[in-house]
Amino acid sequence: MAENENGAAQAPQLKMNVLTQFVRDMSFENILAQKGSAGNPQPDVQVQVNLDAKKRTADHQFEVAMKLNITAKNKEDGTEMFILELDYAGVFHVEGVPEDQLHPFLLIECPRMLFPFVRRIVSDVTRDGGFPPLNLETIDFVALYRSELQRRAQEQQAAEQPVAN
């Protein structure tokens, strides 16, 4: 830890830069057009978000990926209208984050930086695919992180349960 001019301990300065971001994989399937459906169906949209972070070989560099699986079904009969799968990643330079806070930082703060770009891609792809542009609602990455921790804890607890004969 560094010291300030009064000799008091001071936390290291946080540094975070987005070095690059990119679409790793994307797929859009317009099922409605393939079936030749007509009319103006109302979509029921479901969005699943998965996050992943990993250390890169360079010092202080991490790759954070946001994977979205978006499906739209007709509200009337439940038939699928479209499926959009997007794997979007960013490479971040992160310094000054304590080791015990790095995991939540990478899976909360980094996706917040990527989200506006992901939202724009989803909007453009759905519009270009013949549907009204889908404007994703803001994702609460803190809640997403907490639910993932809870899910993992439940899985671990279930794995530790003795099997009854």
Tab-separated table of C-alpha atoms in Angstrom, residues 1 7 14-15 26-27 30-32 34 40 52 65-66 70 72 88 95 125 163:
chain	number	residue	atom	x	y	z
A	1	MET	CA	0.000	0.000	0.000
A	7	GLY	CA	2.270	8.840	6.365
A	14	LEU	CA	-7.937	1.980	-9.444
A	15	LYS	CA	-7.189	1.865	-13.163
A	26	MET	CA	-23.524	-14.037	-33.382
A	27	SER	CA	-26.498	-15.806	-34.876
A	30	ASN	CA	-35.800	-15.185	-38.419
A	31	ILE	CA	-38.149	-18.130	-37.966
A	32	LEU	CA	-41.220	-16.060	-38.815
A	34	GLN	CA	-38.835	-18.895	-42.893
A	40	ASN	CA	-48.610	-8.508	-37.111
A	52	ASP	CA	-17.613	-15.112	-18.017
A	65	ALA	CA	-17.644	-12.134	-22.204
A	66	MET	CA	-21.362	-11.445	-22.191
A	70	ILE	CA	-32.840	-13.899	-26.893
A	72	ALA	CA	-39.228	-14.064	-29.223
A	88	TYR	CA	-19.722	-10.217	-27.054
A	95	GLU	CA	-5.175	-2.450	-11.797
A	125	VAL	CA	-29.873	-6.850	-35.688
A	163	VAL	CA	-26.912	-39.988	-1.222
